[in-house]
Short mmCIF file of C-alpha atoms in Angstrom, two decimals:
data_model
loop_
_atom_site.label_atom_id
_atom_site.label_comp_id
_atom_site.label_asym_id
_atom_site.label_seq_id
_atom_site.Cartn_x
_atom_site.Cartn_y
_atom_site.Cartn_z
CA MET N 1 -55.27 36.17 12.77
CA GLN N 2 -56.05 39.37 14.64
CA MET N 3 -53.29 40.68 16.89
CA PRO N 4 -52.84 40.91 19.80
CA ILE N 5 -54.25 37.53 20.82
CA TYR N 6 -56.34 37.54 23.99
CA MET N 7 -55.74 34.38 26.05
CA ASP N 8 -56.36 35.67 29.57
CA ASN N 9 -59.95 34.48 29.91
CA HIS N 10 -59.71 33.82 33.66
CA ALA N 11 -59.20 37.55 34.19
CA THR N 12 -62.18 38.48 32.08
CA THR N 13 -63.86 37.39 28.87
CA PRO N 14 -64.97 39.49 25.92
CA LEU N 15 -68.68 40.21 25.76
CA ASP N 16 -70.43 37.79 23.40
CA PRO N 17 -72.11 39.88 20.66
CA ARG N 18 -75.31 37.86 21.18
CA VAL N 19 -75.31 38.92 24.83
CA LEU N 20 -74.82 42.54 23.84
CA ASP N 21 -77.81 42.27 21.48
CA ALA N 22 -79.95 41.00 24.35
CA MET N 23 -78.84 43.88 26.56
CA MET N 24 -79.18 46.76 24.09
CA PRO N 25 -82.95 47.44 24.41
CA PHE N 26 -82.51 47.94 28.16
CA PHE N 27 -79.96 50.69 27.58
CA LYS N 28 -82.40 52.42 25.24
CA ASP N 29 -86.20 52.40 25.19
CA GLN N 30 -86.75 49.84 27.93
CA PHE N 31 -85.01 51.81 30.63
CA GLY N 32 -87.59 51.22 33.37
CA ASN N 33 -86.89 50.56 37.02
CA ALA N 34 -87.74 46.94 37.79
CA ALA N 35 -89.18 48.08 41.10
CA SER N 36 -91.72 50.43 39.48
CA ARG N 37 -94.95 48.52 40.00
CA ASN N 38 -97.44 50.84 38.38
CA HIS N 39 -96.47 51.38 34.75
CA ALA N 40 -95.39 49.49 31.66
CA PHE N 41 -91.76 50.66 31.88
CA GLY N 42 -91.40 48.99 35.25
CA TRP N 43 -93.27 45.85 34.19
CA GLN N 44 -91.05 45.37 31.14
CA ALA N 45 -87.93 45.73 33.23
CA GLU N 46 -89.25 43.38 35.88
CA GLU N 47 -90.18 40.78 33.30
CA ALA N 48 -86.69 40.94 31.79
CA VAL N 49 -85.12 40.56 35.23
CA GLU N 50 -87.30 37.56 36.03
CA THR N 51 -86.40 35.90 32.74
CA ALA N 52 -82.73 36.42 33.56
CA ARG N 53 -83.28 35.08 37.08
CA LYS N 54 -84.65 31.85 35.58
CA GLN N 55 -81.71 31.60 33.17
CA VAL N 56 -79.21 32.04 35.98
CA ALA N 57 -81.04 29.56 38.22
CA SER N 58 -81.24 27.05 35.42
CA ILE N 59 -77.49 26.85 34.79
CA ILE N 60 -76.87 25.80 38.41
CA GLY N 61 -79.99 23.68 38.94
CA ALA N 62 -81.57 26.18 41.34
CA ASN N 63 -84.98 27.78 41.71
CA ALA N 64 -85.30 31.34 40.38
CA LYS N 65 -86.36 32.56 43.84
CA GLU N 66 -82.95 31.55 45.16
CA ILE N 67 -81.02 34.01 42.98
CA VAL N 68 -79.89 37.35 44.43
CA PHE N 69 -78.40 39.76 41.88
CA THR N 70 -75.25 41.61 42.90
CA SER N 71 -72.53 43.72 41.30
CA GLY N 72 -70.27 40.71 40.76
CA ALA N 73 -68.58 37.80 42.45
CA THR N 74 -66.60 39.99 44.84
CA GLU N 75 -69.84 41.35 46.26
CA SER N 76 -71.43 37.89 46.23
CA ASN N 77 -68.53 36.45 48.21
CA ASN N 78 -68.56 39.36 50.67
CA LEU N 79 -72.31 38.99 51.15
CA ALA N 80 -72.13 35.22 51.63
CA LEU N 81 -69.31 35.31 54.18
CA LYS N 82 -70.23 38.43 56.14
CA GLY N 83 -73.98 37.86 55.79
CA VAL N 84 -73.78 34.31 57.16
CA ALA N 85 -71.28 35.26 59.86
CA GLU N 86 -73.53 38.03 61.11
CA MET N 87 -76.75 36.00 60.89
CA TYR N 88 -75.41 32.84 62.51
CA GLY N 89 -72.91 34.52 64.86
CA GLU N 90 -74.79 33.36 67.94
CA ARG N 91 -74.66 29.73 66.87
CA GLY N 92 -70.91 29.73 66.30
CA ASN N 93 -67.93 31.82 65.32
CA HIS N 94 -65.84 29.42 63.26
CA ILE N 95 -65.44 29.53 59.48
CA ILE N 96 -63.31 27.23 57.32
CA THR N 97 -61.78 28.31 54.02
CA ALA N 98 -58.57 27.57 52.10
CA ALA N 99 -55.24 29.26 51.40
CA THR N 100 -55.85 29.33 47.64
CA GLU N 101 -59.16 31.21 47.71
CA HIS N 102 -59.65 34.47 45.84
CA LYS N 103 -58.51 37.62 47.66
CA CYS N 104 -62.10 38.80 48.14
CA VAL N 105 -62.81 35.69 50.23
CA LEU N 106 -59.55 35.89 52.18
CA ASP N 107 -59.91 39.60 52.84
CA SER N 108 -63.50 39.09 53.99
CA THR N 109 -62.45 36.39 56.43
CA LYS N 110 -59.59 38.58 57.64
CA LYS N 111 -62.08 41.30 58.42
CA LEU N 112 -64.28 38.78 60.24
CA GLU N 113 -61.26 37.74 62.31
CA LYS N 114 -61.01 41.32 63.54
CA HIS N 115 -64.61 41.02 64.71
CA GLY N 116 -63.86 37.94 66.79
CA TYR N 117 -64.49 35.13 64.33
CA ARG N 118 -62.06 32.24 64.19
CA ILE N 119 -60.98 31.25 60.69
CA THR N 120 -59.26 28.05 59.59
CA TYR N 121 -57.27 28.39 56.37
CA LEU N 122 -56.87 24.90 55.01
CA PRO N 123 -53.62 24.24 53.19
CA VAL N 124 -53.86 22.48 49.84
CA MET N 125 -52.02 19.43 48.59
CA ALA N 126 -49.35 19.67 45.88
CA ASP N 127 -52.02 19.26 43.20
CA GLY N 128 -54.05 22.17 44.60
CA LEU N 129 -56.86 20.09 46.10
CA VAL N 130 -58.01 20.39 49.71
CA ASP N 131 -57.67 17.31 51.87
CA LEU N 132 -61.17 16.12 52.82
CA ASP N 133 -59.92 14.43 55.99
CA MET N 134 -58.33 17.67 57.08
CA LEU N 135 -61.59 19.49 56.37
CA ARG N 136 -63.51 16.95 58.45
CA GLU N 137 -61.08 17.26 61.33
CA SER N 138 -61.21 21.05 61.22
CA MET N 139 -64.95 21.16 61.84
CA THR N 140 -66.04 21.93 65.39
CA ASP N 141 -69.36 22.57 67.16
CA LYS N 142 -68.70 26.25 66.53
CA THR N 143 -68.30 25.90 62.75
CA ILE N 144 -71.05 27.76 60.93
CA LEU N 145 -69.68 27.98 57.39
CA VAL N 146 -67.28 26.33 54.98
CA SER N 147 -66.27 28.48 51.99
CA LEU N 148 -64.26 26.71 49.31
CA MET N 149 -64.05 27.71 45.68
CA TYR N 150 -65.37 25.50 42.92
CA ALA N 151 -62.48 26.08 40.50
CA ASN N 152 -59.37 28.14 41.07
CA ASN N 153 -58.78 31.30 39.04
CA GLU N 154 -55.04 30.75 38.65
CA ILE N 155 -54.54 27.02 38.29
CA GLY N 156 -58.06 25.98 37.27
CA VAL N 157 -58.09 23.16 39.81
CA ILE N 158 -61.60 21.89 40.59
CA GLN N 159 -62.25 21.05 44.23
CA PRO N 160 -64.24 17.92 45.21
CA VAL N 161 -67.30 20.12 45.75
CA ARG N 162 -69.82 17.30 45.94
CA GLU N 163 -67.90 15.55 48.73
CA ILE N 164 -67.30 18.82 50.54
CA GLY N 165 -71.01 19.60 50.33
CA LYS N 166 -71.93 16.17 51.63
CA LEU N 167 -69.57 16.55 54.55
CA CYS N 168 -71.04 19.95 55.41
CA LYS N 169 -74.57 18.63 55.19
CA GLU N 170 -73.78 15.74 57.56
CA ARG N 171 -72.36 18.20 60.07
CA GLY N 172 -75.10 20.79 59.66
CA VAL N 173 -72.60 23.39 58.46
CA LEU N 174 -73.46 25.81 55.64
CA PHE N 175 -71.41 25.48 52.47
CA HIS N 176 -70.57 28.44 50.25
CA THR N 177 -68.63 28.05 47.01
CA ASP N 178 -67.14 30.75 44.84
CA ALA N 179 -68.05 29.29 41.44
CA THR N 180 -66.93 32.31 39.40
CA GLN N 181 -64.59 30.29 37.17
CA ALA N 182 -66.75 27.16 37.05
CA VAL N 183 -70.25 28.28 36.11
CA GLY N 184 -70.71 28.17 32.36
CA LYS N 185 -67.52 26.10 31.90
CA ILE N 186 -68.38 22.83 33.64
CA PRO N 187 -71.66 21.36 34.92
CA VAL N 188 -72.59 22.85 38.29
CA ASN N 189 -75.67 21.73 40.23
CA VAL N 190 -76.48 23.09 43.65
CA ILE N 191 -78.70 20.10 44.50
CA SER N 192 -76.33 17.25 43.64
CA ASP N 193 -73.33 19.30 44.84
CA ASN N 194 -75.03 20.03 48.20
CA VAL N 195 -74.26 23.73 47.95
CA ASP N 196 -76.04 26.30 50.16
CA LEU N 197 -74.55 29.49 48.74
CA LEU N 198 -72.84 29.99 45.38
CA SER N 199 -71.21 33.04 43.79
CA ILE N 200 -71.46 33.83 40.08
CA SER N 201 -69.91 36.51 37.88
CA ALA N 202 -71.13 37.52 34.41
CA HIS N 203 -67.87 38.78 32.91
CA LYS N 204 -66.09 35.44 33.30
CA MET N 205 -68.62 33.84 30.93
CA TYR N 206 -68.88 36.35 28.09
CA GLY N 207 -71.33 38.59 29.92
CA PRO N 208 -70.84 42.21 31.02
CA LYS N 209 -68.72 43.46 33.92
CA GLY N 210 -70.37 44.81 37.04
CA VAL N 211 -73.02 42.14 37.51
CA GLY N 212 -73.15 38.81 39.28
CA ALA N 213 -75.37 36.74 41.51
CA LEU N 214 -75.45 34.86 44.77
CA TYR N 215 -77.45 31.66 45.01
CA VAL N 216 -79.01 31.41 48.48
CA ARG N 217 -80.73 28.10 49.25
CA ARG N 218 -84.39 28.39 50.31
CA LYS N 219 -85.15 24.82 51.31
CA SER N 220 -83.40 22.26 53.53
CA PRO N 221 -81.93 24.32 54.92
CA ARG N 222 -83.43 27.76 54.41
CA VAL N 223 -80.36 29.97 54.47
CA GLN N 224 -80.68 33.45 55.93
CA LEU N 225 -78.31 36.32 55.46
CA THR N 226 -77.83 39.66 57.11
CA ALA N 227 -77.87 42.22 54.31
CA GLN N 228 -74.62 44.13 53.84
CA MET N 229 -76.30 46.81 51.74
CA ASP N 230 -79.30 48.49 53.31
CA GLY N 231 -81.99 50.35 51.46
CA GLY N 232 -85.19 49.65 49.56
CA GLY N 233 -85.30 45.96 50.41
CA HIS N 234 -84.70 44.69 46.90
CA GLU N 235 -83.77 41.05 46.29
CA ARG N 236 -85.79 39.70 49.22
CA GLY N 237 -84.12 42.20 51.49
CA MET N 238 -80.71 40.64 50.99
CA ARG N 239 -79.33 43.26 48.62
CA SER N 240 -80.84 46.68 48.29
CA GLY N 241 -80.23 48.93 45.34
CA THR N 242 -82.03 49.55 42.04
CA LEU N 243 -81.45 46.54 39.83
CA ASN N 244 -78.91 46.85 37.01
CA VAL N 245 -81.42 45.70 34.41
CA PRO N 246 -79.18 45.67 31.29
CA GLY N 247 -76.43 43.93 33.26
CA ILE N 248 -78.81 41.37 34.71
CA VAL N 249 -80.25 40.67 31.25
CA GLY N 250 -76.66 40.21 30.06
CA LEU N 251 -75.89 37.78 32.88
CA GLY N 252 -79.02 35.78 32.08
CA SER N 253 -78.22 35.72 28.39
CA ALA N 254 -74.60 34.71 29.07
CA CYS N 255 -75.86 31.81 31.21
CA HIS N 256 -78.28 30.79 28.47
CA PHE N 257 -75.60 30.54 25.77
CA ALA N 258 -73.02 28.97 28.08
CA ALA N 259 -75.46 26.26 29.14
CA ALA N 260 -76.62 25.55 25.60
CA GLU N 261 -73.05 25.23 24.25
CA MET N 262 -71.17 23.89 27.27
CA ALA N 263 -70.72 20.26 26.26
CA GLU N 264 -69.40 21.04 22.78
CA GLU N 265 -67.35 24.02 23.88
CA ALA N 266 -65.68 22.18 26.77
CA LYS N 267 -64.56 19.50 24.33
CA ARG N 268 -63.11 22.09 21.96
CA LEU N 269 -61.35 23.99 24.76
CA ARG N 270 -59.89 20.82 26.21
CA TYR N 271 -58.49 19.87 22.82
CA LEU N 272 -56.88 23.30 22.37
CA ARG N 273 -55.55 23.40 25.94
CA ASP N 274 -54.04 19.93 25.65
CA LYS N 275 -52.48 20.81 22.33
CA LEU N 276 -50.86 23.88 23.87
CA LYS N 277 -49.66 21.89 26.89
CA ASP N 278 -48.27 19.04 24.83
CA ARG N 279 -46.32 21.36 22.56
CA LEU N 280 -44.83 23.37 25.42
CA LEU N 281 -43.87 20.30 27.43
CA SER N 282 -42.42 18.41 24.50
CA GLU N 283 -40.33 21.25 23.10
CA LEU N 284 -39.05 22.75 26.36
CA ASP N 285 -37.26 21.01 29.22
CA GLU N 286 -37.73 21.90 32.90
CA THR N 287 -41.32 22.97 32.29
CA TYR N 288 -43.98 22.07 34.84
CA VAL N 289 -47.76 22.20 34.99
CA ASN N 290 -48.96 23.76 38.24
CA GLY N 291 -51.88 21.92 39.83
CA SER N 292 -53.80 18.79 38.98
CA MET N 293 -54.36 18.05 35.29
CA GLU N 294 -57.10 15.58 36.17
CA HIS N 295 -59.27 17.91 38.27
CA ARG N 296 -59.01 20.99 36.13
CA LEU N 297 -61.07 23.39 34.04
CA PRO N 298 -60.86 22.44 30.37
CA ASN N 299 -59.59 25.88 29.35
CA ASN N 300 -56.89 26.46 31.96
CA LEU N 301 -53.16 25.94 31.72
CA ASN N 302 -50.72 27.21 34.32
CA ILE N 303 -47.11 26.42 33.58
CA SER N 304 -43.78 27.24 35.18
CA PHE N 305 -40.84 27.61 32.83
CA ALA N 306 -37.99 27.09 35.26
CA TYR N 307 -35.08 29.58 35.22
CA VAL N 308 -37.09 32.16 33.27
CA GLU N 309 -38.74 35.05 35.11
CA GLY N 310 -42.42 35.52 34.30
CA GLU N 311 -42.49 39.24 33.62
CA SER N 312 -39.57 39.05 31.23
CA LEU N 313 -41.42 36.26 29.45
CA LEU N 314 -44.56 38.40 29.14
CA MET N 315 -42.39 41.20 27.78
CA GLY N 316 -41.27 38.94 24.98
CA VAL N 317 -44.79 37.98 24.00
CA THR N 318 -46.27 41.45 23.71
CA ASP N 319 -48.69 40.31 21.00
CA ILE N 320 -50.23 37.76 23.38
CA ALA N 321 -52.31 38.65 26.44
CA VAL N 322 -51.66 36.12 29.20
CA SER N 323 -50.73 36.61 32.85
CA SER N 324 -47.98 35.60 35.24
CA GLY N 325 -47.71 34.69 38.91
CA SER N 326 -44.43 36.58 39.01
CA ALA N 327 -44.08 39.19 41.73
CA CYS N 328 -43.03 41.75 39.16
CA THR N 329 -46.47 41.66 37.59
CA SER N 330 -48.37 42.10 40.84
CA ALA N 331 -49.05 45.24 42.82
CA THR N 332 -47.76 43.64 46.02
CA LEU N 333 -44.35 42.53 44.67
CA GLU N 334 -45.11 39.08 46.08
CA PRO N 335 -45.26 36.04 43.81
CA SER N 336 -48.57 34.20 43.50
CA TYR N 337 -49.80 32.99 46.89
CA VAL N 338 -51.76 30.26 45.12
CA LEU N 339 -48.63 28.74 43.61
CA LYS N 340 -46.77 29.19 46.91
CA ALA N 341 -49.57 27.24 48.61
CA LEU N 342 -48.86 24.29 46.30
CA GLY N 343 -45.38 24.19 47.80
CA ALA N 344 -43.79 24.69 44.39
CA GLY N 345 -41.24 27.19 45.73
CA ASP N 346 -41.08 30.91 45.09
CA ASP N 347 -38.71 30.45 42.17
CA LEU N 348 -41.29 28.46 40.20
CA ALA N 349 -44.02 30.93 41.15
CA HIS N 350 -41.88 33.70 39.62
CA SER N 351 -41.60 31.61 36.45
CA SER N 352 -45.28 30.88 35.90
CA ILE N 353 -47.62 31.80 33.08
CA ARG N 354 -51.39 31.35 33.11
CA TYR N 355 -53.15 30.68 29.84
CA GLY N 356 -56.94 30.95 29.81
CA ILE N 357 -58.35 29.78 26.50
CA GLY N 358 -61.75 31.18 25.59
CA ARG N 359 -64.75 30.92 23.32
CA PHE N 360 -63.21 33.15 20.67
CA ASN N 361 -59.74 31.59 20.49
CA THR N 362 -58.93 29.57 17.40
CA GLU N 363 -56.57 26.65 16.85
CA GLN N 364 -54.39 28.91 14.72
CA GLU N 365 -54.04 31.27 17.68
CA VAL N 366 -53.12 28.43 20.03
CA ASP N 367 -50.43 27.29 17.59
CA TYR N 368 -49.05 30.81 17.42
CA VAL N 369 -49.03 31.18 21.21
CA ALA N 370 -47.20 27.86 21.61
CA GLU N 371 -44.60 28.80 19.01
CA LYS N 372 -44.03 32.27 20.40
CA THR N 373 -43.78 31.05 24.01
CA ILE N 374 -41.23 28.41 23.05
CA ALA N 375 -39.08 30.92 21.16
CA VAL N 376 -39.08 33.44 24.01
CA VAL N 377 -38.37 30.85 26.71
CA LYS N 378 -35.42 29.58 24.69
CA LYS N 379 -34.09 33.10 24.22
CA LEU N 380 -34.43 33.94 27.91
CA ARG N 381 -32.79 30.72 28.99
CA GLU N 382 -29.77 31.74 26.91
CA LEU N 383 -29.76 34.82 29.14
CA SER N 384 -30.39 32.93 32.38
CA PRO N 385 -27.47 32.36 34.76
CA LEU N 386 -29.63 29.78 36.57
CA TYR N 387 -30.18 27.70 33.46
CA GLU N 388 -26.45 27.81 32.81
CA MET N 389 -25.64 26.73 36.36
CA VAL N 390 -28.09 23.85 36.21
CA LYS N 391 -26.61 22.72 32.90
CA GLU N 392 -23.19 22.77 34.59
CA GLY N 393 -24.60 20.39 37.20
CA ILE N 394 -24.87 22.91 40.06
CA ASP N 395 -27.65 22.23 42.57
CA LEU N 396 -29.33 25.62 42.94
CA THR N 397 -30.78 24.71 46.33
CA LYS N 398 -27.23 24.35 47.71
CA VAL N 399 -26.08 27.76 46.55
CA GLN N 400 -25.66 30.50 49.16
CA TRP N 401 -27.69 33.28 47.52
CA THR N 402 -27.39 36.90 48.48
CA ALA N 403 -30.92 37.88 49.33
CA HIS N 404 -31.73 41.52 48.77
CA MET H 1 -46.74 48.73 32.78
CA ALA H 2 -45.12 50.69 30.00
CA TYR H 3 -41.40 50.17 29.50
CA SER H 4 -39.06 52.92 28.34
CA ASP H 5 -37.64 52.59 24.84
CA LYS H 6 -34.17 52.01 26.28
CA VAL H 7 -35.37 49.14 28.48
CA LEU H 8 -37.12 47.61 25.47
CA ASP H 9 -34.00 48.03 23.36
CA HIS H 10 -31.77 46.26 25.90
CA TYR H 11 -34.39 43.54 26.39
CA ASN H 12 -34.77 42.93 22.66
CA ASN H 13 -31.05 43.30 21.86
CA PRO H 14 -29.17 42.51 25.05
CA ARG H 15 -25.50 43.52 24.84
CA ASN H 16 -22.64 41.27 25.91
CA VAL H 17 -24.60 38.18 26.86
CA GLY H 18 -22.45 35.27 27.82
CA SER H 19 -19.86 33.93 30.19
CA LEU H 20 -16.12 34.31 30.71
CA ASP H 21 -13.84 31.70 32.25
CA LYS H 22 -14.49 32.18 35.95
CA GLY H 23 -11.32 30.23 36.79
CA SER H 24 -9.10 32.75 35.01
CA ALA H 25 -7.00 35.03 37.24
CA ASN H 26 -7.94 38.19 35.33
CA VAL H 27 -11.68 37.49 35.33
CA GLY H 28 -13.86 38.80 38.13
CA THR H 29 -17.30 37.25 38.66
CA GLY H 30 -20.21 38.64 40.65
CA ILE H 31 -23.45 36.77 41.22
CA VAL H 32 -26.12 38.62 43.17
CA GLY H 33 -29.78 38.11 43.96
CA ALA H 34 -31.72 34.92 44.64
CA PRO H 35 -34.11 32.80 42.58
CA GLU H 36 -36.88 33.04 45.16
CA CYS H 37 -36.72 36.84 44.93
CA GLY H 38 -37.15 36.64 41.18
CA ASP H 39 -33.78 38.17 40.20
CA VAL H 40 -30.30 36.71 39.82
CA MET H 41 -27.57 38.60 37.99
CA LYS H 42 -24.22 37.22 36.95
CA LEU H 43 -21.75 39.85 35.81
CA GLN H 44 -18.18 39.15 34.71
CA VAL H 45 -15.25 41.37 33.76
CA ARG H 46 -11.96 40.50 32.07
CA VAL H 47 -9.22 42.93 33.08
CA THR H 48 -5.86 43.64 31.45
CA GLU H 49 -3.68 43.21 34.49
CA ALA H 50 -0.97 45.68 33.44
CA THR H 51 -3.36 48.61 32.91
CA GLY H 52 -6.27 47.65 35.16
CA ILE H 53 -8.63 48.33 32.25
CA ILE H 54 -11.75 46.23 31.75
CA GLU H 55 -11.44 44.69 28.30
CA GLU H 56 -14.56 42.66 28.27
CA ALA H 57 -17.75 42.45 30.30
CA LYS H 58 -20.43 39.75 30.08
CA PHE H 59 -23.71 39.13 31.83
CA LYS H 60 -26.52 36.68 32.28
CA THR H 61 -29.66 37.67 34.16
CA PHE H 62 -32.72 35.86 35.46
CA GLY H 63 -35.21 38.60 36.18
CA CYS H 64 -37.70 41.04 34.76
CA GLY H 65 -37.06 43.18 31.70
CA SER H 66 -35.68 46.03 33.79
CA ALA H 67 -33.21 43.70 35.51
CA ILE H 68 -32.04 42.41 32.13
CA ALA H 69 -31.72 45.97 30.81
CA SER H 70 -29.83 47.17 33.92
CA SER H 71 -27.23 44.45 33.65
CA SER H 72 -26.94 44.78 29.88
CA LEU H 73 -26.32 48.51 30.29
CA ALA H 74 -23.80 47.86 33.07
CA THR H 75 -21.68 45.69 30.75
CA GLU H 76 -21.67 48.47 28.14
CA TRP H 77 -20.52 51.01 30.70
CA LEU H 78 -17.87 48.74 32.20
CA LYS H 79 -15.92 48.18 29.02
CA GLY H 80 -12.91 50.48 28.78
CA LYS H 81 -13.11 51.63 32.39
CA THR H 82 -10.45 50.85 34.96
CA VAL H 83 -11.57 48.70 37.85
CA ASP H 84 -11.59 51.72 40.15
CA GLU H 85 -13.61 53.79 37.69
CA ALA H 86 -16.03 50.88 37.46
CA LEU H 87 -16.77 51.21 41.15
CA SER H 88 -17.99 54.74 40.57
CA ILE H 89 -21.00 53.51 38.57
CA LYS H 90 -24.01 54.17 40.76
CA ASN H 91 -27.46 52.63 40.59
CA THR H 92 -28.96 56.10 40.19
CA ASP H 93 -27.03 56.50 36.91
CA ILE H 94 -28.74 53.35 35.65
CA VAL H 95 -32.16 54.56 36.85
CA THR H 96 -31.68 57.82 34.96
CA GLU H 97 -30.36 56.24 31.77
CA LEU H 98 -33.14 53.64 31.57
CA SER H 99 -35.92 55.83 33.05
CA LEU H 100 -36.77 53.09 35.55
CA PRO H 101 -39.96 53.60 37.55
CA PRO H 102 -39.75 53.47 41.39
CA VAL H 103 -40.84 49.81 41.59
CA LYS H 104 -37.89 48.84 39.41
CA ILE H 105 -35.17 50.71 41.31
CA HIS H 106 -34.13 47.47 43.01
CA CYS H 107 -33.05 46.19 39.55
CA SER H 108 -30.51 49.01 39.31
CA VAL H 109 -29.33 48.38 42.88
CA LEU H 110 -28.78 44.77 41.98
CA ALA H 111 -26.74 45.79 38.92
CA GLU H 112 -24.54 48.06 41.05
CA ASP H 113 -24.08 45.22 43.54
CA ALA H 114 -23.14 42.89 40.68
CA ILE H 115 -20.49 45.33 39.44
CA LYS H 116 -19.01 45.64 42.93
CA ALA H 117 -19.08 41.89 43.45
CA ALA H 118 -17.32 41.25 40.14
CA ILE H 119 -14.61 43.88 40.80
CA ASP H 120 -14.18 42.61 44.34
CA ASP H 121 -13.73 39.07 43.05
CA TYR H 122 -11.12 40.27 40.56
CA LYS H 123 -9.23 42.19 43.26
CA LYS H 124 -9.27 39.21 45.58
CA LYS H 125 -7.80 37.06 42.85
CA GLN H 126 -5.10 39.68 42.31
CA GLY H 127 -4.37 39.79 46.02
CA VAL H 128 -5.49 43.41 46.36
CA PRO H 129 -7.58 44.22 49.41
CA ALA H 130 -11.01 45.44 48.37
CA ALA H 131 -11.38 49.22 48.42
CA GLU H 132 -15.11 49.07 49.04
CA PRO H 133 -16.72 47.00 51.78
CA ALA H 134 -16.92 43.52 50.27
CA VAL H 135 -20.25 42.62 48.78
CA GLU H 136 -21.14 39.06 49.48
CA VAL H 137 -20.75 36.96 46.38
CA GLY H 138 -22.84 33.94 45.67
CA ALA H 139 -21.13 30.59 45.25
CA HIS H 140 -19.80 30.01 41.79
#
């Protein structure tokens, strides 16, 4: 077993060596600009980009012409939200999203609010899912866009995308989904899911960092966007800038392997994830899974170990790379807003650990991670005044704490 | 974030973990912080009433590694001091000793508050008016 063990695959994934092999020629001899129309260097690059475009389209059931390459999902989400808002601003000024979206969605909508748009932030239910009735009731004549993520990056909860898409279609509202965590992990199809815009990132599916895509529907309806990056008119005018050919080839290749291996791999990941969950829950008391287990990515586990603070837990497992929703591990000193949105309470948010199992994790590694986590939680509970108080029968919610 | 060797040492080998009888007249207990803030420290001292010297100090902490280290260090420093000397321990001493980065200074403040709360509790039990402004003590 190679140490340390990487099990933070929602943050990023290692590059698959097969993907790197596909990319290498485009760092070396085939360095052409895909927009060079009059020599072989350009043609080679363009051909590679078009192959990648088909591979990306194929994994989401789209047409290659509907794929716009970007620098990653953050850019794709920015382009979808701001591009739609600007293009359809005369039709309406209302956008619906949810409290548990990624920061790049929430910060984009916050910026739009400053420009006069009205944003509804849907709360989520205790399991992390949005309430479809609430979504329906939030729609008005002014609603131009609904943006809800496919699967959450912290708790792995999968939204009822198909139903959301259907609802949007009935109301003539565009539907964007940030599918960064979903594409390559679970089946995604823009036709059956009724999706109009969809964001993709390469480095969450064993591709390189710095490249992603936005699916923009061309038929029924034909979605238009106001470009947020002006220049040479690349990517059908929606995103200017010389194409990142090696990155795009990597994204295409990553989609190819993910699609080919998805069914088998999802089964394997689910087995490993469930094994990890079952061991943690059976050997530790007061341990809770955050978010729905039923509607969840097969590789995600987000657990709160009550009365143990997340950063101190991470400190005890230095040979394992996982992440925590604890405030002490974030730049903002605020605990995870996603977990807070579930209504779990700040104390459980501080006590949470996210495990993201990936393509290169083995069963032996999962066993080690379970064992190590259990040992450290037990040690820290010996140190925890809260655990002691609870064992003495004190109700922590009735205690007058001294906030600081 | 990189931790200093001293923080790592206290985290890996915390000193004086445990609890003293909070009902005892010569034991002072301080509980500070709140679960929703991500830190709660419980610090206890046992004092020899005749001399006013702290014989024993124990802690339990829910919090990050720096919070655990700050309270562990505080128990080491408390032992052998008189209750009045104990009140002279400042959070900045803890910051210096553990090389805490700015984002972790609140851990040292919490440890100082825990010391004051524990001493205050002891003095109250002894019927001595608190020398320092009373720090609010959590229910225990």
